[in-house]
Short mmCIF file of C-alpha atoms in Angstrom, two decimals:
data_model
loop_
_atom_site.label_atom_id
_atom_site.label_comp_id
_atom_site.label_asym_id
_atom_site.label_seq_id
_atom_site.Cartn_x
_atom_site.Cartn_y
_atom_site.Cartn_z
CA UNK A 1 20.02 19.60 -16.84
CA UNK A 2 19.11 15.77 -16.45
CA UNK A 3 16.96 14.36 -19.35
CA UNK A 4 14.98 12.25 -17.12
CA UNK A 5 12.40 13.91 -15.60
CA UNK A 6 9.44 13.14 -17.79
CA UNK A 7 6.46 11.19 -16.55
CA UNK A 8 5.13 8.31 -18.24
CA UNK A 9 1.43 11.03 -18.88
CA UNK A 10 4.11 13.95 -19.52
CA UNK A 11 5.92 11.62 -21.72
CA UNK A 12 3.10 10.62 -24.22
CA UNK A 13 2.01 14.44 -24.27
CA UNK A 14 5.25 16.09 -25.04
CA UNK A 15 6.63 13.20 -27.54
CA UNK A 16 3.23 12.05 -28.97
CA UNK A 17 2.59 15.30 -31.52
CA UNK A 18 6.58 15.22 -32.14
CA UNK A 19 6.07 11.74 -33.59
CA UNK A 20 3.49 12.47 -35.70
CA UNK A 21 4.71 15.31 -37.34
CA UNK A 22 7.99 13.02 -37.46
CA UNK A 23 5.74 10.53 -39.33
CA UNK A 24 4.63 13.05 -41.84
CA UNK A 25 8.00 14.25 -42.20
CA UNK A 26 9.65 11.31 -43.53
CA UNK A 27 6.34 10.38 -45.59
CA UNK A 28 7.47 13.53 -47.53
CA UNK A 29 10.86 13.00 -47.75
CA UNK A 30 11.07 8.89 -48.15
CA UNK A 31 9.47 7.62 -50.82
CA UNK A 32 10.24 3.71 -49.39
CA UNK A 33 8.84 4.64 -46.22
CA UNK A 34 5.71 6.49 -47.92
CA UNK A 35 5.34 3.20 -49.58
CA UNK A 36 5.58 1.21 -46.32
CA UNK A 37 2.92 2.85 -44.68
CA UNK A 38 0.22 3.59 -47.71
CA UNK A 39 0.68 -0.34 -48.48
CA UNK A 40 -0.14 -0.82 -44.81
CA UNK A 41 -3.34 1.02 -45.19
CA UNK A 42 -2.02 4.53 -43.06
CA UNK A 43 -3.32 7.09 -44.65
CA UNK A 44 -1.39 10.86 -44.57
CA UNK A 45 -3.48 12.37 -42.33
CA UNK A 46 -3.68 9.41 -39.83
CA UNK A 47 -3.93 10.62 -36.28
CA UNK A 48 -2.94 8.48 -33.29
CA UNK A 49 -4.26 8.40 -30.04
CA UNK A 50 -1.32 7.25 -28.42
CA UNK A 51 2.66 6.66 -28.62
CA UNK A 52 1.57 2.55 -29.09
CA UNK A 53 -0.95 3.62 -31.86
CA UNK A 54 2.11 4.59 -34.05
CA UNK A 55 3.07 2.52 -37.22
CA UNK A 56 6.91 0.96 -36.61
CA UNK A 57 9.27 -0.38 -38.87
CA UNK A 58 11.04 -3.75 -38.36
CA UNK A 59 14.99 -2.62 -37.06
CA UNK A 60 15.72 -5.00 -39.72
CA UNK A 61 14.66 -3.08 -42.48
CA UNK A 62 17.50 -1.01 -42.20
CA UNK A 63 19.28 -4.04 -43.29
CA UNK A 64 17.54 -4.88 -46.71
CA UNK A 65 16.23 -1.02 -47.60
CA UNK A 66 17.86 1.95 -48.11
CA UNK A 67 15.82 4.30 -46.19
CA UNK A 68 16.85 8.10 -45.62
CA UNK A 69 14.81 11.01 -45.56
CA UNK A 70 17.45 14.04 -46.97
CA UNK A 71 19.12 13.74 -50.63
CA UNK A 72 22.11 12.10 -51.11
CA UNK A 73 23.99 15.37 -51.82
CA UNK A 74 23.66 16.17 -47.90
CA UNK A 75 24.45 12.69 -46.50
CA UNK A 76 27.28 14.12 -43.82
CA UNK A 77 28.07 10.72 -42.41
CA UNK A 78 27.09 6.82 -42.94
CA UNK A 79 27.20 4.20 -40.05
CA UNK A 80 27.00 0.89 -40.35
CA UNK A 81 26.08 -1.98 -38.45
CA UNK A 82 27.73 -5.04 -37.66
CA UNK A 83 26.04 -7.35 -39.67
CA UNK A 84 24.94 -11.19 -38.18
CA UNK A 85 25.32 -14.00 -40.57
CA UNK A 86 23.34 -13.39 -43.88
CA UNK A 87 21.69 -10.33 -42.58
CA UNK A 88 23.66 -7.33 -43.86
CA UNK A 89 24.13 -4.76 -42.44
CA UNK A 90 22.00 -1.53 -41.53
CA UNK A 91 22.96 1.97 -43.43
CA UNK A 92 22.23 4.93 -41.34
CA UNK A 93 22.12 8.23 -43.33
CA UNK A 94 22.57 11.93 -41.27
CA UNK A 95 23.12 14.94 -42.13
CA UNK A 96 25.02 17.97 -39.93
CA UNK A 97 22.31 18.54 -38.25
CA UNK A 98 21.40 14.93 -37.07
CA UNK A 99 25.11 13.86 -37.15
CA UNK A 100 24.98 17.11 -33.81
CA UNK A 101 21.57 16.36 -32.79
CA UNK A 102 22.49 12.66 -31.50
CA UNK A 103 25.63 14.03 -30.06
CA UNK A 104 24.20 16.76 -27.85
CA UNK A 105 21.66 13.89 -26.86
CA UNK A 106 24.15 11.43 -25.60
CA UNK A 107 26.08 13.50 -24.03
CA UNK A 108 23.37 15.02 -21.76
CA UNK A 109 21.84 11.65 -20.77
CA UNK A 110 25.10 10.21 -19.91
CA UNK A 111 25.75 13.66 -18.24
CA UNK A 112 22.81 12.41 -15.87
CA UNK A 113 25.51 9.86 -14.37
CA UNK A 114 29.06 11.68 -15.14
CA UNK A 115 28.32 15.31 -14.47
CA UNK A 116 29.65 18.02 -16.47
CA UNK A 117 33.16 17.43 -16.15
CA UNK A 118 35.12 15.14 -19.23
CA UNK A 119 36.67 12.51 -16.87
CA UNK A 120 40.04 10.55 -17.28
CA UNK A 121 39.16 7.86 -19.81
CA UNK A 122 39.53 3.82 -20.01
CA UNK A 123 38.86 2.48 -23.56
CA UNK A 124 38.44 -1.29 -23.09
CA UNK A 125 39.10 -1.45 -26.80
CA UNK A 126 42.20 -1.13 -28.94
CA UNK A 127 42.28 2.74 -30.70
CA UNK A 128 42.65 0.75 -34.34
CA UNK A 129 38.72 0.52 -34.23
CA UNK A 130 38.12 4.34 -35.10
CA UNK A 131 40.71 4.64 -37.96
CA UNK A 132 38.09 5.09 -40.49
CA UNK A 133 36.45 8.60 -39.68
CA UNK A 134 33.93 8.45 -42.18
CA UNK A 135 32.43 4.81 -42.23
CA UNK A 136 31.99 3.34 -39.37
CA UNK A 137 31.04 0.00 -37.91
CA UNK A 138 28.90 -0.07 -34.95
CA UNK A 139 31.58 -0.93 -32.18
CA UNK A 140 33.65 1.70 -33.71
CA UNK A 141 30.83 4.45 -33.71
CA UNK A 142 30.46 3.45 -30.19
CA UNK A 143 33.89 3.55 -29.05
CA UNK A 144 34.26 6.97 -30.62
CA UNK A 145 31.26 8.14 -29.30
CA UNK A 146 32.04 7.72 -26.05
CA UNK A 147 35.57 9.31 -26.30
CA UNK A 148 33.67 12.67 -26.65
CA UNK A 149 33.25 12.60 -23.03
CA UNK A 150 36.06 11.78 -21.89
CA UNK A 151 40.41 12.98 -21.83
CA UNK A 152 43.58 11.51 -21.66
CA UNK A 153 42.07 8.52 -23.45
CA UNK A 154 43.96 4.96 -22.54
CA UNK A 155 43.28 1.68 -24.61
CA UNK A 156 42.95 -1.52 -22.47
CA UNK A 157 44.26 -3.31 -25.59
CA UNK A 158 47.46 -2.82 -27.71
CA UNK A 159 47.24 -3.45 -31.39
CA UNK A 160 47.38 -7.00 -31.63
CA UNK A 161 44.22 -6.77 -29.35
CA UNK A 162 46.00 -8.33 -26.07
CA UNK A 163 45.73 -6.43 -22.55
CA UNK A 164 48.13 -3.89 -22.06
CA UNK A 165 48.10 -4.45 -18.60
CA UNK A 166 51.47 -1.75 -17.64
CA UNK A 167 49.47 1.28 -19.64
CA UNK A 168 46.47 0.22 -17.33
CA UNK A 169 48.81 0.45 -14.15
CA UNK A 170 50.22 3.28 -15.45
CA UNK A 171 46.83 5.08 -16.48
CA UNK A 172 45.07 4.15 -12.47
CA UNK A 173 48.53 5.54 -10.79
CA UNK A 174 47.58 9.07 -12.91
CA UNK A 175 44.10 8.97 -12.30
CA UNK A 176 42.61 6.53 -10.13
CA UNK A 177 42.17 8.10 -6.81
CA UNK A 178 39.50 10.50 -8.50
CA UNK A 179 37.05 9.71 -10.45
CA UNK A 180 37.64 8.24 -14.03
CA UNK A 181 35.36 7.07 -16.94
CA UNK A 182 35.42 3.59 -17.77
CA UNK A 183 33.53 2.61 -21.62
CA UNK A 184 33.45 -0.64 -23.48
CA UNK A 185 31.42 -3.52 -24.31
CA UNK A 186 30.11 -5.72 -21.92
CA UNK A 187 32.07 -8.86 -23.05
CA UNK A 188 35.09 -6.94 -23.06
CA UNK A 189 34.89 -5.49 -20.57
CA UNK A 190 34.30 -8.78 -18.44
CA UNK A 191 36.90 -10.56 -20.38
CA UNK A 192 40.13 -7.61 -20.86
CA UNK A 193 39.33 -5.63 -17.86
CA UNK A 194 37.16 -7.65 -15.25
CA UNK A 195 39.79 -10.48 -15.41
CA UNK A 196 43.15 -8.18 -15.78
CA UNK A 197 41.86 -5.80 -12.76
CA UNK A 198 41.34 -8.96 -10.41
CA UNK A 199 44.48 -10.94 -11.47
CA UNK A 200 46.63 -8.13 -11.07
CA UNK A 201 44.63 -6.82 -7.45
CA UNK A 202 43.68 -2.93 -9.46
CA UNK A 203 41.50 -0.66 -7.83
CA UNK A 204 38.96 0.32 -9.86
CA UNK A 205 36.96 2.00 -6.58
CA UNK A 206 36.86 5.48 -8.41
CA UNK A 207 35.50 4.52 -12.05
CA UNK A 208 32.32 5.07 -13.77
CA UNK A 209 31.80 2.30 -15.87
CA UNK A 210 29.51 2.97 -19.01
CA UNK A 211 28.98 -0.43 -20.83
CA UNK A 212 26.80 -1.82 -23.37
CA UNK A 213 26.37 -5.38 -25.56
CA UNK A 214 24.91 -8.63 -25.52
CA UNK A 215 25.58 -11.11 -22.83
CA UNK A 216 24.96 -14.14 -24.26
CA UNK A 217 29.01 -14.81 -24.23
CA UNK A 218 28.42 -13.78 -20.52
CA UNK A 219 25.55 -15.93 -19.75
CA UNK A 220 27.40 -19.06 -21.16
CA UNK A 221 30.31 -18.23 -18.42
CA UNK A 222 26.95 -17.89 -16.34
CA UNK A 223 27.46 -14.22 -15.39
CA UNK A 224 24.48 -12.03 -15.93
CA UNK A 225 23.96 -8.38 -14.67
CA UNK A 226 23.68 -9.00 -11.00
CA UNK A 227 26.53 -11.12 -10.92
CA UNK A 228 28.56 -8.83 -13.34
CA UNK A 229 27.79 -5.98 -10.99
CA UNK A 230 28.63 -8.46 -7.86
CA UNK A 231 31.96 -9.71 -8.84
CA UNK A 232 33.35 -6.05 -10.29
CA UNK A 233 32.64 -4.74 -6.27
CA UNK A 234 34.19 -7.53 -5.06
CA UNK A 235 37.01 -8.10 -6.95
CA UNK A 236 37.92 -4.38 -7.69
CA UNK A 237 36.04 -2.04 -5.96
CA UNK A 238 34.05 -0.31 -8.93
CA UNK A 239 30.30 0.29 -7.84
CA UNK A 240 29.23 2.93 -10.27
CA UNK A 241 28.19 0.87 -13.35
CA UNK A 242 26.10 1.74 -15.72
CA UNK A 243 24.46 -0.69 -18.66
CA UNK A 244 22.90 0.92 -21.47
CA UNK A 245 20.47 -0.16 -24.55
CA UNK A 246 20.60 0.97 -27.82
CA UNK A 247 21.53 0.52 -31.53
CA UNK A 248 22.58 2.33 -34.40
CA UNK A 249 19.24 2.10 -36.01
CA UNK A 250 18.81 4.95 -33.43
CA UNK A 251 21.93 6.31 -32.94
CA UNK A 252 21.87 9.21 -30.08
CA UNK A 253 19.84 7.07 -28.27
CA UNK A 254 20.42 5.21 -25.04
CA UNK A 255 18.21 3.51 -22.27
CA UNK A 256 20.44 3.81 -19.26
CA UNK A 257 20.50 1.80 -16.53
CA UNK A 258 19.87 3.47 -13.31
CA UNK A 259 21.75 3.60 -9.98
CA UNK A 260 19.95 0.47 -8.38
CA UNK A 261 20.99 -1.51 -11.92
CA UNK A 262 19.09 -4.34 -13.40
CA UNK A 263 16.56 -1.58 -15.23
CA UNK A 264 16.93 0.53 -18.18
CA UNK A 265 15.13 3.86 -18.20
CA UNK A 266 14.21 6.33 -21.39
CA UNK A 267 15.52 9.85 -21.56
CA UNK A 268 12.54 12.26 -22.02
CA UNK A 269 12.83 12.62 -25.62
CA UNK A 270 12.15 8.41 -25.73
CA UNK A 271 10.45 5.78 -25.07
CA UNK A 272 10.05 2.06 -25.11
CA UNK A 273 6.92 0.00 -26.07
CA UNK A 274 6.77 -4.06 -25.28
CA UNK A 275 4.72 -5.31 -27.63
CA UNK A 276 2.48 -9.19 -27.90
CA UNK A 277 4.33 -11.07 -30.85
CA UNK A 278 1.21 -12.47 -31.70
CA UNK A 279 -1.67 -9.73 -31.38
CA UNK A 280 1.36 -6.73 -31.46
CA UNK A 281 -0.43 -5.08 -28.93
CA UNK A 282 0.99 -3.12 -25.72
CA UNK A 283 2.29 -5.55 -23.25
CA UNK A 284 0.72 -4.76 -19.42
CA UNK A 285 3.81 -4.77 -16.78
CA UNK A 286 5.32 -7.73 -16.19
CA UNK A 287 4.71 -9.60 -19.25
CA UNK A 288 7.17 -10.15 -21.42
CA UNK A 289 7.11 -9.21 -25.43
CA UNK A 290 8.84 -7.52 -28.55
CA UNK A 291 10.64 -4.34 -27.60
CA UNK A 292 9.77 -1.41 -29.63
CA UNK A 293 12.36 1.63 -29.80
CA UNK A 294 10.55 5.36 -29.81
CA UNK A 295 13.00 8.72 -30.19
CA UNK A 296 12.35 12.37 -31.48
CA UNK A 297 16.10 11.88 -32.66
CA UNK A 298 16.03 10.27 -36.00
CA UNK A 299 15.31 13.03 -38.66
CA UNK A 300 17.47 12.36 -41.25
CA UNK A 301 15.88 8.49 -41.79
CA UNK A 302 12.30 7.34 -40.78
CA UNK A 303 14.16 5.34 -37.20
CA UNK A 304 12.02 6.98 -34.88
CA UNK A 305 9.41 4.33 -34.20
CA UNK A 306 11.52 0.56 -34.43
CA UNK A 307 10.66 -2.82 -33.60
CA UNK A 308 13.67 -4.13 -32.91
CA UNK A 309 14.90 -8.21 -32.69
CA UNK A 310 15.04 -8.38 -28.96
CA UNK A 311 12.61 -9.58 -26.19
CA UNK A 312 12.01 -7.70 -23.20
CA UNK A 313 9.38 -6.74 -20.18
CA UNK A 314 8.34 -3.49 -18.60
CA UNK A 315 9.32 -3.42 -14.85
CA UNK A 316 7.57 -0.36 -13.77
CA UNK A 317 6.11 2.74 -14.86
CA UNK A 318 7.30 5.75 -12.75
CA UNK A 319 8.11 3.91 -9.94
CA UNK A 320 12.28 3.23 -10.29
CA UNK A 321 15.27 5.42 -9.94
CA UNK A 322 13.75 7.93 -12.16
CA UNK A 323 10.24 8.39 -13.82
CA UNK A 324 8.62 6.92 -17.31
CA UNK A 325 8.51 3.23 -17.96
CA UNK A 326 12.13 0.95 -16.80
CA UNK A 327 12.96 -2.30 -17.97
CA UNK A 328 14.92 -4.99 -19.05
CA UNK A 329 16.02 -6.79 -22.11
CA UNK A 330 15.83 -11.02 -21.96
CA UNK A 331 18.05 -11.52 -25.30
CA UNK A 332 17.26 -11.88 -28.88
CA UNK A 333 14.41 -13.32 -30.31
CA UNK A 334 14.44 -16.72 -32.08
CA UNK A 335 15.26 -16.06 -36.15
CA UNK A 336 11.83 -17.54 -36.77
CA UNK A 337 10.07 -14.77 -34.81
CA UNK A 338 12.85 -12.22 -36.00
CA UNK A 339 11.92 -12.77 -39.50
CA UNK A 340 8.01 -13.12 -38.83
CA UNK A 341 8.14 -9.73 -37.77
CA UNK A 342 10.06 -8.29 -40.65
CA UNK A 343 7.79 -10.59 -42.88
CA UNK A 344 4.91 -8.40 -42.05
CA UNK A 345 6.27 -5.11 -43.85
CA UNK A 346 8.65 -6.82 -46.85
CA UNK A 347 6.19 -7.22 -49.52
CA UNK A 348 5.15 -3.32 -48.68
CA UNK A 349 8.47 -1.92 -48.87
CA UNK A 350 9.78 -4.31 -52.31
#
C-alpha cells in the first residue's frame, strides 16, 4: 500500500492532532524538552493552528543534549551520528517499539519504488561498516538499513575499502538481467560504482538505485543530480534512481525522490516546512529557506518537529509525481546561520 497518497489539506488534518499529542507526549516524558518549550513561553495546553505553528528543535540539539523520552532501563538501541568537526555527535534513544516502528516505515515508502519483492542486492560499501550491532554510526545504520530489503547481499568494496570489481562481475552475471537493488551513498556511489561500471563497460540497465548524501564532493567534480542521473544512463544503462533525504535525528524517515528526479516528496506520515532564517516564518513556493523536518515517527525522543542545518525550497504543492509538498535541498547552511539557529533554544535547554 504506497505511503504517498496524502494531500497537502489531507496531510495537515491527519498529521496535525498526531503532532500535538506528540508534543504533549514528550513534555511528559522529557524533562529537557519540557524545559525547552516552557522557557520558550509554550504553555502545556498550547494549541496550534497549523503543522508550521508547531515549536521545533534545532537538529543540532541532538548534538549537545541528551534528549529521550522513555527511561534508560528501556533504551533498546543507540545511533549515532557522524559528527562534523567540533560538533559531536547526535544520540538517538529507541525503544522496541520505535526501533520496529521506523523499520516498518522505511520499508513501505521504499516499497513505493521496489515493490514487495527483496531484490538481489549491491552494497556500494564494504560489510566492515555494520560490525557493531548495537552502536552504530550513521553510514552504518544506513547501510544496514537498507540490507533489510534486499538478498544475496554483495559489497562493492573489499576490506581495505578498494573496488572489488570481479565480485561485481560476478554478482551482475547472477542477477543482472532482472531487476536488482542498488544502495549507497551518493559519493560512493559516483566514485566506486559510477566510475568501475563505465571503465569496465557493466550493465547496470536492470538496477534500482536507492542513494542518499551530500554532494558537495560531487559538485566540486561539477556533477549535480541531473548530471549524476545523465551520465549513470549513459554510461551504464541504470534509469531507475532514486535520491532520498533524511537523517538520523529522524531515523525511519525518508523524502524520496520521485520518478521524474530532481524533487523529494514526504510519505504521508511527514512533512517538510521551509522556513525565513530571519522572520522563521513559512516560506511561499519558490523561495528558498531553512528546511524543517516533520514525522509521527519519533516517539521514543522529542525528533518529530526539527530544524535541521540545510537550505532548501518548496517546488510544488500537489502538483509532482505524487501529492503533498516536493522539493529540493541547496546544501548546508553557512556555520554562522547553523549556529544562529541553535543559538535561539541553548540558553532554554542549559
Amino acid at each position: 500500500m504506497s505511503v504517498f497518497t496524502l494531500s497537502q489539506a489531507e496531510r495537515e488534518k491527519h498529521l496535525l492532532p498526531q503532532l500535538a499529542e506528540l508534543t504533549e507526549h514528550h513534555r511528559e516524558n522529557s524533562e529537557g524538552y519540557d524545559r525547552i518549550l516552557s522557557s520558550l513561553g509554550i504553555a502545556r495546553d498550547a494549541s496550534f493552528a497549523s503543522i508550521a505553528d508547531l515549536p521545533w528543535l534545532p537538529v543540532r540539539m541532538f548534538k549537545t543534549h541528551d534528549l529521550r523520552s522513555i527511561p534508560e532501563s528501556e533504551i533498546f538501541k543507540t545511533l549515532t551520528s557522524s559528527g562534523t568537526t567540533g560538533a559531536g555527535a547526535s544520540r538517538i534513544y529507541l525503544d522496541k517499539a520505535a526501533a520496529g516502528a521506523q523499520t516498518k516505515q522505511l520499508g513501505a515508502t521504499l516499497q513505493e519504488v521496489l515493490g514487495n519483492e527483496r531484490l538481489p542486492m549491491l552494497m556500494v560499501d564494504t560489510v566492515g561498516i555494520i560490525k557493531n550491532r548495537r552502536s552504530f554510526s550513521a553510514r552504518g545504520a544506513g547501510v544496514l538499513g537498507m540490507a533489510n530489503f534486499g538478498r544475496k547481499h554483495t559489497y562493492v568494496l573489499d576490506e581495505n575499502d578498494e573496488p572489488d570489481v570481479e565480485a561485481v562481475k560476478t554478482f551482475l552475471a547472477t542477477y543482472g538481467d532482472k531487476p536488482f537493488l542498488i544502495f549507497g551513498f551518493t559519493f560512493m556511489v559516483w566514485q566506486y560504482l559510477y566510475e568501475v561500471a563505465r571503465e569496465h563497460k557493466l550493465d547496470l540497465s536492470n538496477g534500482i538505485l536507492i542513494h542518499s548524501g551530500g554532494w558537495k564532493k560531487l559538485i566540486d567534480r561539477a556533477v549535480d543530480n541531473t548530471e549524476f542521473r545523465r551520465r549513470f544512463k549513459e554510461d551504464t544503462g541504470l534509469t531507475r534512481i532514486h535520491n532520498y533525504y533524511g537523517m538520523i535525528e529522524q531515523i525511519g524517515t525518508v523524502f524520496l525522490e520521485g520518478p521524474s528526479g530532481n524533487s523529494l516528496y514526504c510519505p504521508d506520515f511527514a512533512d517538510v516546512v521551509i522556513r525565513n532564517p530571519e522572520t522563521w516564518e513559512e516560506q511561499p513556493v519558490g523561495e528558498p529557506g531553512v528546511i524543517e523536518v516533520v514525522s509521527t515517527l519519533p516517539h521514543s525522543y522529542p525528533g518529530h518537529v526539527l530544524l535541521t542545518e540545510d537550505l532548501g525550497v518548496c517546488n510544488g504543492i500537489d502538483d509532482g509525481d505524487w501529492p503533498g509538498k516536493h522539493f529540493s535541498v541547496m546544501g548546508r547552511l553557512p556555520k554562522a546561520e547553523a549556529r544562529g539557529c541553535s543559538d535561539t533554544f541553548q540558553g532554554a535547554a542549559a
